[in-house]
XYZ file of C-alpha atoms in Angstrom:
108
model
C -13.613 43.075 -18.700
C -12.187 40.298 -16.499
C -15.054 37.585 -15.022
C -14.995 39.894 -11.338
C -15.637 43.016 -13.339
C -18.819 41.091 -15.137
C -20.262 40.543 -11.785
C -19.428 43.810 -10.117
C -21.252 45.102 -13.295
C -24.271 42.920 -12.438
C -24.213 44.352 -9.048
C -24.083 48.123 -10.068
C -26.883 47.781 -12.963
C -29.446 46.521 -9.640
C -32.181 48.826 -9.300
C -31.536 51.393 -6.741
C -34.047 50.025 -4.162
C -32.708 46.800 -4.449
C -28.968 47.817 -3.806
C -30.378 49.579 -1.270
C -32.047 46.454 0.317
C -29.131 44.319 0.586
C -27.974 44.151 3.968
C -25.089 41.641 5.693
C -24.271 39.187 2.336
C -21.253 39.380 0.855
C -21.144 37.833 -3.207
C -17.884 36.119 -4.060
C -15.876 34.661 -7.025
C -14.961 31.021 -6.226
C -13.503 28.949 -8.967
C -16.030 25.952 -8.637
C -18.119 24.316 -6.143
C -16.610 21.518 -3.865
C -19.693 19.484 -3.757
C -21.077 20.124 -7.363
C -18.519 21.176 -10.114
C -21.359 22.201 -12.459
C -22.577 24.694 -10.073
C -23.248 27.883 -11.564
C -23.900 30.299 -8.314
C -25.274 29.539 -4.885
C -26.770 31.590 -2.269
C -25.535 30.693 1.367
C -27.524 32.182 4.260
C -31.076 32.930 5.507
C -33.272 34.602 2.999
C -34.318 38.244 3.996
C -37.965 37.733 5.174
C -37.166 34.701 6.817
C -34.544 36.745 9.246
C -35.026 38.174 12.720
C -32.252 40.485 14.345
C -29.178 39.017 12.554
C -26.605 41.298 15.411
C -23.428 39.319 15.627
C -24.259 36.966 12.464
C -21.732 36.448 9.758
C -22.893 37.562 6.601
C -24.719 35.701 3.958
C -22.491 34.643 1.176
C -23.727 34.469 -2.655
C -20.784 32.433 -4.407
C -20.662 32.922 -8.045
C -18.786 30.088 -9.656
C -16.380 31.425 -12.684
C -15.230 27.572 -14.263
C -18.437 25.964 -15.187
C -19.722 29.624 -16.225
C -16.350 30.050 -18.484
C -17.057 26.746 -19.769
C -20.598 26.702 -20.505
C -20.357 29.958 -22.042
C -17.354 30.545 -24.271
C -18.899 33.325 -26.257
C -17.988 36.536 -24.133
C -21.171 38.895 -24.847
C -22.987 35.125 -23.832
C -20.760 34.498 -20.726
C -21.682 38.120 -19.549
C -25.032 37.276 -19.637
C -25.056 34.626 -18.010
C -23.090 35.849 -14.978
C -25.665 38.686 -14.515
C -28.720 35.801 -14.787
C -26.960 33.840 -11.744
C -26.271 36.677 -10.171
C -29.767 37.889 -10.468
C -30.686 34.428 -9.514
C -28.835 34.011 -6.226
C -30.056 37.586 -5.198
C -33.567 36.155 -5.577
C -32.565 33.432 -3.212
C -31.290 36.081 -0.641
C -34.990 38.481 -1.156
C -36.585 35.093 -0.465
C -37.882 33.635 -3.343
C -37.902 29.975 -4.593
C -37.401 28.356 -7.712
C -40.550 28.316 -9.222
C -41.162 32.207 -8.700
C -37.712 32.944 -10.130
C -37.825 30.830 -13.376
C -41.529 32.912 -13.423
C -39.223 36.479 -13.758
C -36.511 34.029 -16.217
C -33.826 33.994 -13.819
C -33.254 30.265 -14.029
């Protein structure tokens, strides 16, 4: 499986009222982060209960980052794992929650 097919994966195995719930965010591959190289994923937008009538509004972006995730995680069944964690983890971001709650579930 190439590193897009990992995360398309991640997205498939979400629950079905989850998939459902996600609404005007598009998640990306980027190589790396501009700002912060060691970026693993980052969620771009307004978090769901936070919006009001988004009509007209470019979509929320979830960016997964593939060359620190390659790097930190050479093993493949490890690297795979880890892509669905920060995708799982950016998704959080977008249904509103904040660090502390997510490292509660273990997405951190």
């Amino acid at each position: 499986m190439t590193f897009d097919d990992h995360v398309r994966a991640a997205l498939d195995e979400l629950p079905p009222h989850l998939a459902a719930a996600l609404e005007n965010v598009a998640v990306v591959v980027e190589d790396e982060n501009p700002h912060d190289p060691d970026l693993l994923g980052l969620y771009h937008g307004v978090p769901l209960p936070e919006r009001g009538d988004m009509t007209g509004m470019l979509p929320d972006k979830i960016s997964i980052y593939r060359v620190p995730l390659e790097e930190s995680f050479p093993d493949p069944n490890e690297l795979q794992e880890e892509i669905r964690i920060t995708v799982l983890h950016e998704l959080a971001h977008y249904f509103g929650l904040d660090e502390d709650r997510i490292a509660d579930l273990g997405y951190e």
